[in-house]
PDB file of C-alpha atoms and ligand atoms in Angstrom:
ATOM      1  CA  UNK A  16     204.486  21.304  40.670  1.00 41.00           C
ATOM      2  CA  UNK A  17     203.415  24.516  42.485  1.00 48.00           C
ATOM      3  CA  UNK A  18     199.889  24.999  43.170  1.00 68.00           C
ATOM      4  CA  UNK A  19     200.167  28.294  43.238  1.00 89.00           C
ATOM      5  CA  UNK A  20     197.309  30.099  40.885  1.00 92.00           C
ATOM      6  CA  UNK A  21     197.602  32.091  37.415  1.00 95.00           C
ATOM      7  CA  UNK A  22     195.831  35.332  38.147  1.00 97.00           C
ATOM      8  CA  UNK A  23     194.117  37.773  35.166  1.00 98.00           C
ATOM      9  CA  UNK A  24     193.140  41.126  36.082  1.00 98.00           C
ATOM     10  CA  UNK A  25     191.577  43.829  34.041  1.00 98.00           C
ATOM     11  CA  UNK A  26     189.556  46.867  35.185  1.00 97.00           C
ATOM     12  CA  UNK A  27     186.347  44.495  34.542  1.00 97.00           C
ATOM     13  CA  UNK A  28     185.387  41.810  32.209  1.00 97.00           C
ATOM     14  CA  UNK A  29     187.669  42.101  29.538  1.00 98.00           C
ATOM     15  CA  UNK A  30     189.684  39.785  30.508  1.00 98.00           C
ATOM     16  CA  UNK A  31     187.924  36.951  30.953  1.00 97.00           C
ATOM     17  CA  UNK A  32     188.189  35.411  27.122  1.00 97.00           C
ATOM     18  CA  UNK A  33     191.811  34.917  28.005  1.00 97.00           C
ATOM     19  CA  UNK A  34     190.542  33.326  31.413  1.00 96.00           C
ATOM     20  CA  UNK A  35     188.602  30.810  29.527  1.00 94.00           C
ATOM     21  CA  UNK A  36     191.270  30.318  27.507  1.00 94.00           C
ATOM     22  CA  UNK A  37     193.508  28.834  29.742  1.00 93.00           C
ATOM     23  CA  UNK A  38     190.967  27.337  31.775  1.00 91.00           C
ATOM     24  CA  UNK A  39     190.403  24.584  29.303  1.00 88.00           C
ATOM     25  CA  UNK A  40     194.281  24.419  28.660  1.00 88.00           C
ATOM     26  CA  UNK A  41     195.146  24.238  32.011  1.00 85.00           C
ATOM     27  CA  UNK A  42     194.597  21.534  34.684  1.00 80.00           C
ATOM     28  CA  UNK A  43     196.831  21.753  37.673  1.00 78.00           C
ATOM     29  CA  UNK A  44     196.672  24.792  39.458  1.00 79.00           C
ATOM     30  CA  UNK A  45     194.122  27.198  40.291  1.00 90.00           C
ATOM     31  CA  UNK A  46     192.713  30.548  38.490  1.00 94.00           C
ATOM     32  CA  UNK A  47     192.047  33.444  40.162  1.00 96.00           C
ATOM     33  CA  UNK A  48     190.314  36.578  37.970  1.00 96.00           C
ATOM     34  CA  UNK A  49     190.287  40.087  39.368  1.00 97.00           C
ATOM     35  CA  UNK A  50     187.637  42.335  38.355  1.00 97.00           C
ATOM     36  CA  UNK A  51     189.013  46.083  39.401  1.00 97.00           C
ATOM     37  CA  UNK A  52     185.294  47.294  39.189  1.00 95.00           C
ATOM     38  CA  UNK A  53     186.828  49.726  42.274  1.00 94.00           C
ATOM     39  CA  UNK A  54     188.573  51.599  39.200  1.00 95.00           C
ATOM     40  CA  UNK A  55     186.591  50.827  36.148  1.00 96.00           C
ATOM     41  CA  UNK A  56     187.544  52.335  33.547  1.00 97.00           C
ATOM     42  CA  UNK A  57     191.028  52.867  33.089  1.00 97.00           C
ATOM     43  CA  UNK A  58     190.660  54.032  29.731  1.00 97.00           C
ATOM     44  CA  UNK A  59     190.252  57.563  30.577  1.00 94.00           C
ATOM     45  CA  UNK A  60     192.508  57.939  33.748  1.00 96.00           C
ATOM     46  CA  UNK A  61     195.760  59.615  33.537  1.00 96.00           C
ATOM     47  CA  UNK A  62     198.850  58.046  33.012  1.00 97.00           C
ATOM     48  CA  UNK A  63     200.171  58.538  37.052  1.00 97.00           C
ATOM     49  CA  UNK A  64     196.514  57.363  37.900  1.00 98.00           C
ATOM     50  CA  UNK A  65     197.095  54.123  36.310  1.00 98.00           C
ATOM     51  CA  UNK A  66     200.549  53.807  37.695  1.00 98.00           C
ATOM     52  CA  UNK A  67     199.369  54.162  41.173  1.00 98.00           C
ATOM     53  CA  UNK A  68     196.230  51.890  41.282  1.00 97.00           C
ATOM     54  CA  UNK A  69     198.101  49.276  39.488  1.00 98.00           C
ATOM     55  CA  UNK A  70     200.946  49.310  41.965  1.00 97.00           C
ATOM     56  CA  UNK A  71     198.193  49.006  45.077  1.00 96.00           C
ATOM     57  CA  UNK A  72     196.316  46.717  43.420  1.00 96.00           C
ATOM     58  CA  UNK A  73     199.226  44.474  42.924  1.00 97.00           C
ATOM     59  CA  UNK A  74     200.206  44.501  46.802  1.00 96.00           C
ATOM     60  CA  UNK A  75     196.387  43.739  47.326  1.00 94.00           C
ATOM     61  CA  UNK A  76     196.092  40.317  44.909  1.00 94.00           C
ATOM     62  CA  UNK A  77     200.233  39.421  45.650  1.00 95.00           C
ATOM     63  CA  UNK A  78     198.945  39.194  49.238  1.00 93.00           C
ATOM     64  CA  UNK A  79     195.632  37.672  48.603  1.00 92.00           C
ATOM     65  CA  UNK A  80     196.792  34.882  46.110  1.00 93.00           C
ATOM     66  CA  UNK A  81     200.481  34.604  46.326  1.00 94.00           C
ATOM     67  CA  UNK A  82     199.888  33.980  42.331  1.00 95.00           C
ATOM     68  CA  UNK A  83     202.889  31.967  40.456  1.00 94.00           C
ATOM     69  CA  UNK A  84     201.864  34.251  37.381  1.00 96.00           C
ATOM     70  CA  UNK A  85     199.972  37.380  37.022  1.00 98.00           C
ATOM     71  CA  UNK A  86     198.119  37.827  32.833  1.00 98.00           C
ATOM     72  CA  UNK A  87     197.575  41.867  32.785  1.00 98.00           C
ATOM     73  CA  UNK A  88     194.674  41.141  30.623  1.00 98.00           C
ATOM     74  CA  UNK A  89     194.177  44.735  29.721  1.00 98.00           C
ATOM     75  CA  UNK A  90     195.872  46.914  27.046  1.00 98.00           C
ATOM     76  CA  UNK A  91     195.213  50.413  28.941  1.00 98.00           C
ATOM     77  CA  UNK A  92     197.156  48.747  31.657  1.00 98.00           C
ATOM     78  CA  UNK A  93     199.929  46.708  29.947  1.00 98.00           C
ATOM     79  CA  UNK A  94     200.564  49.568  27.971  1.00 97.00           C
ATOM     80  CA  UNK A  95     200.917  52.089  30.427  1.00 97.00           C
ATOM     81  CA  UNK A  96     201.899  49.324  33.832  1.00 98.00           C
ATOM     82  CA  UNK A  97     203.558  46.140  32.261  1.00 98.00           C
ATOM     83  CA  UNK A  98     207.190  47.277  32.413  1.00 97.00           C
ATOM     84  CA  UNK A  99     206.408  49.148  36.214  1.00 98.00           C
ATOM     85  CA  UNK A 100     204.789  46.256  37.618  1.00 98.00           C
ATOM     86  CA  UNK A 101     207.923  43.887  36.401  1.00 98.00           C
ATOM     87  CA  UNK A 102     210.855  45.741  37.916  1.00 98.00           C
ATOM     88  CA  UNK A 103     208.633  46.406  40.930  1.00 98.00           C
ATOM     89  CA  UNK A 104     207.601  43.005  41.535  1.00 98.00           C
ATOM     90  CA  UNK A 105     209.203  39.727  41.231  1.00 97.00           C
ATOM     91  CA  UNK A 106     206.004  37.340  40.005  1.00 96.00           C
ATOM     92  CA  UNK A 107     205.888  36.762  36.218  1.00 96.00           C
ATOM     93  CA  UNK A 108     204.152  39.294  34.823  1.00 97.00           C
ATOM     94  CA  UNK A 109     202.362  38.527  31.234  1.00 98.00           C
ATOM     95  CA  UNK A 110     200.492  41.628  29.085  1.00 98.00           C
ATOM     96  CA  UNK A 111     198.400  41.809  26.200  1.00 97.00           C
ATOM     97  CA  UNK A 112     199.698  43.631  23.118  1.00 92.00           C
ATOM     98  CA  UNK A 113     197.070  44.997  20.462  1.00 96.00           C
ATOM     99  CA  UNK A 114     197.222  42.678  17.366  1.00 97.00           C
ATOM    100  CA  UNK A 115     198.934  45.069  15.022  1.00 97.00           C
ATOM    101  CA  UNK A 116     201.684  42.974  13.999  1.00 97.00           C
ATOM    102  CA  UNK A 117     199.322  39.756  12.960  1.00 97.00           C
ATOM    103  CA  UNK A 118     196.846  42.768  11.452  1.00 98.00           C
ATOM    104  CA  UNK A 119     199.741  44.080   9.329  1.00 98.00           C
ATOM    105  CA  UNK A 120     200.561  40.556   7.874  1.00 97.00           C
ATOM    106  CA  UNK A 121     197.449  39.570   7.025  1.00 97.00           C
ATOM    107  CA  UNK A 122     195.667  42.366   5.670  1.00 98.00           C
ATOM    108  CA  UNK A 123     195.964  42.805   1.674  1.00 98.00           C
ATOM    109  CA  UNK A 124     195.308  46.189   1.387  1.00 98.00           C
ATOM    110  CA  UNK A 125     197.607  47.188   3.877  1.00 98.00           C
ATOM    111  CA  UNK A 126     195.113  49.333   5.594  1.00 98.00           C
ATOM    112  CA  UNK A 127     194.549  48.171   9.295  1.00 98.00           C
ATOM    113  CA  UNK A 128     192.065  49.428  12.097  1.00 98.00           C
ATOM    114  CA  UNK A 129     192.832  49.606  15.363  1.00 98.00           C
ATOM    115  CA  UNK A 130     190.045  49.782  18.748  1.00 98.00           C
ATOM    116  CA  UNK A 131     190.976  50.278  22.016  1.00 98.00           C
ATOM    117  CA  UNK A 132     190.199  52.574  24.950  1.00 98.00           C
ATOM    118  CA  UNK A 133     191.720  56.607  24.676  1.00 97.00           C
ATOM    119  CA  UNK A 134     194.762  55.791  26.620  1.00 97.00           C
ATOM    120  CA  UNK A 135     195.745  53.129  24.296  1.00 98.00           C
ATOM    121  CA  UNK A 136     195.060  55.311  21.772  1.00 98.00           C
ATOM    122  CA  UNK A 137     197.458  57.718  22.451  1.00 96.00           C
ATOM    123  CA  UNK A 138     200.191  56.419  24.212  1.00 96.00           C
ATOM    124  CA  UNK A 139     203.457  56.261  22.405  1.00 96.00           C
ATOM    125  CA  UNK A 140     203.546  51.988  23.029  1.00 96.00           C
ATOM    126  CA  UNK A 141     200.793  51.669  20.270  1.00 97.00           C
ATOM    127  CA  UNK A 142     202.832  54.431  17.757  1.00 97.00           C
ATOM    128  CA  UNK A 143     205.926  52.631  18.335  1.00 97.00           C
ATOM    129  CA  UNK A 144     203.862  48.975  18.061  1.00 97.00           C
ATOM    130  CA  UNK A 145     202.617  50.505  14.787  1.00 98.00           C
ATOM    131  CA  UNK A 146     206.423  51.719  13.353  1.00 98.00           C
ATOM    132  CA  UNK A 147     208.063  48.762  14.602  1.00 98.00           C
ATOM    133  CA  UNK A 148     205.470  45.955  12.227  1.00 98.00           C
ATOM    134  CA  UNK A 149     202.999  48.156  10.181  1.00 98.00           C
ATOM    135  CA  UNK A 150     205.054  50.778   8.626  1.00 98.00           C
ATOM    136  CA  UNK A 151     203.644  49.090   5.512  1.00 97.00           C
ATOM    137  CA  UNK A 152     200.124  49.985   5.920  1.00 98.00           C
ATOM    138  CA  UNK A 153     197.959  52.846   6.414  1.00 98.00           C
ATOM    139  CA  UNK A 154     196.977  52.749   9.914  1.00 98.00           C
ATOM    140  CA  UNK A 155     193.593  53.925  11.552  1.00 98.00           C
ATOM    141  CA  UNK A 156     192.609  54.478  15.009  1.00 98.00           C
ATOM    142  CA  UNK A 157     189.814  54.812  16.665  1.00 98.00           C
ATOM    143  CA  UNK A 158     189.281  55.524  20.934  1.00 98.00           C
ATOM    144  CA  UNK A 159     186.016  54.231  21.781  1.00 98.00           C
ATOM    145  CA  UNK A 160     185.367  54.506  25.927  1.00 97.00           C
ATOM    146  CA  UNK A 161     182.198  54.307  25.838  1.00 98.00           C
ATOM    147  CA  UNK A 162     182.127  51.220  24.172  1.00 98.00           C
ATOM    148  CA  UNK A 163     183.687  49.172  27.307  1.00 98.00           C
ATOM    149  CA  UNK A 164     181.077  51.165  29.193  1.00 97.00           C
ATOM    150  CA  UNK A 165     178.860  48.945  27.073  1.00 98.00           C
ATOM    151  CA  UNK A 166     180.416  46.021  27.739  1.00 98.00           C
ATOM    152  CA  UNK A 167     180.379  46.735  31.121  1.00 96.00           C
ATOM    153  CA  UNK A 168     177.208  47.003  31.639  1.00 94.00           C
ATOM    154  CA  UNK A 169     174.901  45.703  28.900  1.00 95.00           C
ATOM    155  CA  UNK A 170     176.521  42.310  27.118  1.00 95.00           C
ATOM    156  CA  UNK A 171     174.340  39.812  29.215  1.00 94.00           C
ATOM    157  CA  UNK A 172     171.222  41.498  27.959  1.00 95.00           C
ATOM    158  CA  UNK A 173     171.891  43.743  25.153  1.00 97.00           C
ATOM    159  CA  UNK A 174     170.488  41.742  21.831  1.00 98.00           C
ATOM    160  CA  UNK A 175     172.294  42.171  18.315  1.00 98.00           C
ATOM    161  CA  UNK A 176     170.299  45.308  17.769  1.00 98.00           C
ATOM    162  CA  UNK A 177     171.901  47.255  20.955  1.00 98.00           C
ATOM    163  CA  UNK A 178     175.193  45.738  20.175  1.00 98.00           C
ATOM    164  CA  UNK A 179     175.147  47.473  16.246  1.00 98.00           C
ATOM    165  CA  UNK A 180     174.058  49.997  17.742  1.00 98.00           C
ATOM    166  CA  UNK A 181     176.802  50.886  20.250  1.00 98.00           C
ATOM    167  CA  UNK A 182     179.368  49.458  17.311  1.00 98.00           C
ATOM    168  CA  UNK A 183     177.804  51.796  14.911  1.00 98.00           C
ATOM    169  CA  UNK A 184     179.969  54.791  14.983  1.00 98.00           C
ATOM    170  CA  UNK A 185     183.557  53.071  14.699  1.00 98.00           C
ATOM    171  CA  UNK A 186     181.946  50.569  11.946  1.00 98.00           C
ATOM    172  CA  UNK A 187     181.228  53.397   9.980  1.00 98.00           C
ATOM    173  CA  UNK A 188     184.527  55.074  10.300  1.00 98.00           C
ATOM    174  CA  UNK A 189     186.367  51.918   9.850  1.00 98.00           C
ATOM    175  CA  UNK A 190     184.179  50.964   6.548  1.00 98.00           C
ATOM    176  CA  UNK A 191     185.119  54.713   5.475  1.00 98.00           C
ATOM    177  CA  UNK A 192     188.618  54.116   5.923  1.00 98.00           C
ATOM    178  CA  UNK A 193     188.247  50.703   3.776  1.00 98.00           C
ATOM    179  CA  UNK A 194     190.000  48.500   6.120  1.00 98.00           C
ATOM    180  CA  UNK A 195     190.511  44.712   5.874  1.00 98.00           C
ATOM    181  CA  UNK A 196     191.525  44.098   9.014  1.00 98.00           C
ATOM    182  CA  UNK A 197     190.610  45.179  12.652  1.00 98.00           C
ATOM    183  CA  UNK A 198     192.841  45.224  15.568  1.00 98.00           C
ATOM    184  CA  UNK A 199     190.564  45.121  18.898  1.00 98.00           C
ATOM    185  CA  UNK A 200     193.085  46.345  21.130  1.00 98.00           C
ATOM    186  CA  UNK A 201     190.687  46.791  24.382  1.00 98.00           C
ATOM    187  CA  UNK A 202     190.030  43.398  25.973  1.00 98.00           C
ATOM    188  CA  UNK A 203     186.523  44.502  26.286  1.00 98.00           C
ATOM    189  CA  UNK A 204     185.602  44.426  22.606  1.00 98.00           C
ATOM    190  CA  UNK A 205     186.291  40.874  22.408  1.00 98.00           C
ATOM    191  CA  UNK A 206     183.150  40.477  23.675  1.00 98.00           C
ATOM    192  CA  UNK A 207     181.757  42.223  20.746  1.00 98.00           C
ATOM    193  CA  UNK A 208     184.306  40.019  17.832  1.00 98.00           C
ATOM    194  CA  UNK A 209     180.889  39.015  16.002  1.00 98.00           C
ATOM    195  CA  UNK A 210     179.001  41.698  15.989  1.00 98.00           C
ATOM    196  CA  UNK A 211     182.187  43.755  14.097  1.00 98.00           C
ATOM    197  CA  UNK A 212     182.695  40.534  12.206  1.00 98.00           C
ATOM    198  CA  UNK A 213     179.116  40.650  10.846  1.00 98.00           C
ATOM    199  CA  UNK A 214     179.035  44.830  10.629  1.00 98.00           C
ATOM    200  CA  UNK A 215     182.165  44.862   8.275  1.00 98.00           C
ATOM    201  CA  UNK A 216     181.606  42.096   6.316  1.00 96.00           C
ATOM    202  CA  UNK A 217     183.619  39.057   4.950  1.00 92.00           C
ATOM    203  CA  UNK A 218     186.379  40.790   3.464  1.00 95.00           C
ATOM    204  CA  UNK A 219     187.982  42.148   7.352  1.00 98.00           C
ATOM    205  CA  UNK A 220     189.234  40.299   9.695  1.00 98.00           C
ATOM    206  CA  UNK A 221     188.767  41.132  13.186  1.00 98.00           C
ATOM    207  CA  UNK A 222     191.933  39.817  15.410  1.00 98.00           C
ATOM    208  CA  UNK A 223     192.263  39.884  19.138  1.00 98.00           C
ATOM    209  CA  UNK A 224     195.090  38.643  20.941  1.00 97.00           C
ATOM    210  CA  UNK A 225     193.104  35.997  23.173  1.00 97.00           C
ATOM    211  CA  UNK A 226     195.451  32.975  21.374  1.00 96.00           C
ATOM    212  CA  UNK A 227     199.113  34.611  21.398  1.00 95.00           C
ATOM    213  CA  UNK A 228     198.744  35.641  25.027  1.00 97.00           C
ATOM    214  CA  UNK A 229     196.892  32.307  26.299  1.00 96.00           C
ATOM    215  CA  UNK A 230     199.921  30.258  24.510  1.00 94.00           C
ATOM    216  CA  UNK A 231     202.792  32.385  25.892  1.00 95.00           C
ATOM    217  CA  UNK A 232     200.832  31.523  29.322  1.00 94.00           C
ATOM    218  CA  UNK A 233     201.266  27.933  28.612  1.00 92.00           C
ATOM    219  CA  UNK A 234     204.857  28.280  27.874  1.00 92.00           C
ATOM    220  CA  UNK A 235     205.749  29.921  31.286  1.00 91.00           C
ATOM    221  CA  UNK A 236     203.534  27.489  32.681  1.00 87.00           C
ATOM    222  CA  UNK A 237     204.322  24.261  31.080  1.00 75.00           C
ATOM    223  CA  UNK A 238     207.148  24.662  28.486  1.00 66.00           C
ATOM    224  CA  UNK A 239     207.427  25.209  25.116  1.00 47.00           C
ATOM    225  CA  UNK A 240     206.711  21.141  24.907  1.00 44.00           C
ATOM    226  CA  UNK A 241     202.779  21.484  26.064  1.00 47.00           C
ATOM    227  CA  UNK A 242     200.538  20.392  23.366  1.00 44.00           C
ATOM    228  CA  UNK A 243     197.777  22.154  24.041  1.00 47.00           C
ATOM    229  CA  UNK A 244     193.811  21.412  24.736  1.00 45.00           C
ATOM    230  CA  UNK A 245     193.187  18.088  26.765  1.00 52.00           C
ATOM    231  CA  UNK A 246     189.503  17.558  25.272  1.00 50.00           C
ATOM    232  CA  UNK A 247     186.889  18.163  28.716  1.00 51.00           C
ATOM    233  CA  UNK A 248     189.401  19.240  31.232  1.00 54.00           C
ATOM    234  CA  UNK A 249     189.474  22.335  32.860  1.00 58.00           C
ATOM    235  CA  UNK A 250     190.818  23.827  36.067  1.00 65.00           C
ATOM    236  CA  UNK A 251     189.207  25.551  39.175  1.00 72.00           C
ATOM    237  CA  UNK A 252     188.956  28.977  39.720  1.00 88.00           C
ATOM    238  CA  UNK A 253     187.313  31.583  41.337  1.00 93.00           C
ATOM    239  CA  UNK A 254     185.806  35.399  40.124  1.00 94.00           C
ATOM    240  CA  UNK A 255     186.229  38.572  42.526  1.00 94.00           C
ATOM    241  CA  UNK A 256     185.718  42.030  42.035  1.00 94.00           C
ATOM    242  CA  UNK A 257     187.695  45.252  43.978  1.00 93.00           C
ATOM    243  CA  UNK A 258     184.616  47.281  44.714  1.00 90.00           C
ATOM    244  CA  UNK A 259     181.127  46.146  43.352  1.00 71.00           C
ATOM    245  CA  UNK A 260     179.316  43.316  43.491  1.00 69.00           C
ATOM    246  CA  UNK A 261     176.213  41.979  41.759  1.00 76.00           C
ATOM    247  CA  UNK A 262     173.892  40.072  40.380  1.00 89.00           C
ATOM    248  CA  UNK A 263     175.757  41.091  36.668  1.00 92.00           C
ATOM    249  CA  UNK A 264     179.123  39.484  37.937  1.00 93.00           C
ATOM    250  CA  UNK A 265     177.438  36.760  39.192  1.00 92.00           C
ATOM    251  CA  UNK A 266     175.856  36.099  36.161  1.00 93.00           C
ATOM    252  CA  UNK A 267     179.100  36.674  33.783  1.00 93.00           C
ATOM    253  CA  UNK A 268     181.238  34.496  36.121  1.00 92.00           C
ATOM    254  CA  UNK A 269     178.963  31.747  36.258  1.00 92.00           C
ATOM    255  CA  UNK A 270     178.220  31.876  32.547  1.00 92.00           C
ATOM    256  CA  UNK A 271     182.069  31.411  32.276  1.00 91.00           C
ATOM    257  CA  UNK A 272     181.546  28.253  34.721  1.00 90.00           C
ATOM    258  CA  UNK A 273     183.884  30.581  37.312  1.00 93.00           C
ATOM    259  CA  UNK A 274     182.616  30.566  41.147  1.00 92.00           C
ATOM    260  CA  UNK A 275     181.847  33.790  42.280  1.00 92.00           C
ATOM    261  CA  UNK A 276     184.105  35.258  45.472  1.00 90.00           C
ATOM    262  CA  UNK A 277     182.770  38.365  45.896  1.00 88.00           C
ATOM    263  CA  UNK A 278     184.902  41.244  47.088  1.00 90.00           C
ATOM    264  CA  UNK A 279     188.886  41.602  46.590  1.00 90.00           C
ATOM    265  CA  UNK A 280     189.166  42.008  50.685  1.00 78.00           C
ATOM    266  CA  UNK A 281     191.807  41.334  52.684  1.00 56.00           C
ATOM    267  CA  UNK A 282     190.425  37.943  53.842  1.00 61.00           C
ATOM    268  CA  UNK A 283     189.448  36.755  50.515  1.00 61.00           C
ATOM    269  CA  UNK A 284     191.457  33.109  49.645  1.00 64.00           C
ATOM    270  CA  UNK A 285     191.143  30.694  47.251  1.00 65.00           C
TER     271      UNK A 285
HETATM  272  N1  DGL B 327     189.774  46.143  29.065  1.00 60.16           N
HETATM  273  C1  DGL B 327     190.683  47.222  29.115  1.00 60.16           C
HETATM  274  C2  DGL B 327     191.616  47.301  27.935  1.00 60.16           C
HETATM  275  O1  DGL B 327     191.907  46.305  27.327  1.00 60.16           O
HETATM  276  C3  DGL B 327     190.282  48.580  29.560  1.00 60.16           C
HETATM  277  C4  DGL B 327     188.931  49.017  29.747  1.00 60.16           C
HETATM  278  C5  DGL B 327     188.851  50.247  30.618  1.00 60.16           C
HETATM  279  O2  DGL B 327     188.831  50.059  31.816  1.00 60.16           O
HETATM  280  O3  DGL B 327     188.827  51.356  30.092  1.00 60.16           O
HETATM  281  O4  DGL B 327     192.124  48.343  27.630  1.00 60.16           O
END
């Protein structure tokens, strides 16, 4: 079997749930996680912006890693990238899709909320995500940027009191809008599942898409035959970042049991 790595990018640390994923799901090949703290955030960059980053960026880690499989563990840029990056590329490409259609089955009420960064927000891919399996329930979004500024920055240290806090306005909005399910459709805000969990109460479920995505990497990986976790295994991997570096990437890789590589340069190898 190629040893050639899976690689996960996002614009920071959202990504890194479906890293850990995997990691215990996968034993024979190498992961490689891209921080692109050189860009961070893309929620707010223009659509071209996006395009043009994500195309560079790809050259850089294709050259770096020579990955068998790249997870675009980021909505902003699988919404706005995913299709560019595939017919410009030829390594596997896998993207993250805001829950809406699990949200849309399971909620009661039919009245769904949805998370994720501005771009997300508004880009026709979430609208048509929305027509295509909730045209059943009453849909509401909410763009919250400087909530993966938050993550960003704070998660190691912030305690549940800062984390309510920086929840509060969406909570609010979502508990107006008597939702019973939430879509976080910004990797980032995984990081926050229990705190929106235990702001909203019982009765919503808060869905991320850390499961579908980590299986459908199996399948390219393994086939549809792989039966999943092997109880205590996990694979090697390694943590870099585009621009900065830090003691708070240092701290989140090795609290994901990652080793820490430093800079994306052109001399950085597994
Ligand atoms: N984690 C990313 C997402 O899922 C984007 C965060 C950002 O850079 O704005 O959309």
């Amino acid at each position: 079997m190629s040893k050639r790595p899976v690689l996960f990018l996002d614009s920071g640390v959202g990504g890194l749930p479906y890293y850990e994923w995997v990691m215990h799901r996968v034993y024979d090949r190498s992961l490689v996680y891209v921080a692109d703290t050189e860009h961070f955030p893309y929620g707010d960059k223009p659509v071209e912006t996006i395009l043009s980053l994500a195309e560079e960026l790809a050259v850089r880690i294709i050259e770096s890693f020579d990955p068998a499989l790249i997870v675009l563990s980021c909505n902003t840029l699988s919404v706005i990238a995913l299709s560019m990056l595939r017919s410009r590329f030829p390594v596997p490409m896998v993207g993250v899709v805001p829950a809406v259609k699990p949200a849309a089955a399971r909620s009661e009420k039919k009245r769904i909320g949805v998370i994720a960064t501005k771009r997300t927000i508004e880009d026709v891919y979430l609208k048509q995500l929305i027509a295509e399996f909730a045209s059943d329930c009453s849909v509401h979004p909410f763009a919250d940027n400087g909530l993966v500024g938050f993550v960003e920055t704070r998660i190691l240290e912030a305690d549940e009191e800062e984390k309510n806090n920086a929840c509060a306005a969406s909570v609010s909005y979502f508990k107006e809008a008597g939702i019973d399910a939430l879509v976080l459709g910004c990797t980032h805000f995984i990081f926050l599942k229990n705190t929106f969990a235990g702001l909203l109460g019982g009765g919503v479920k808060v869905l991320d898409s850390v499961e579908g995505v980590g299986r459908q990497v199996l399948r390219l990986l393994i086939g549809d035959d792989h039966t999943g976790a092997e109880p205590g295994g996990r694979s090697a991997g390694l943590f870099v970042t585009s621009a900065e570096k830090g003691p708070f990437y240092r701290s989140l890789s090795s609290r994901f049991g990652i080793e820490y590589g430093g800079l994306l340069t052109s001399g950085v190898r597994l």
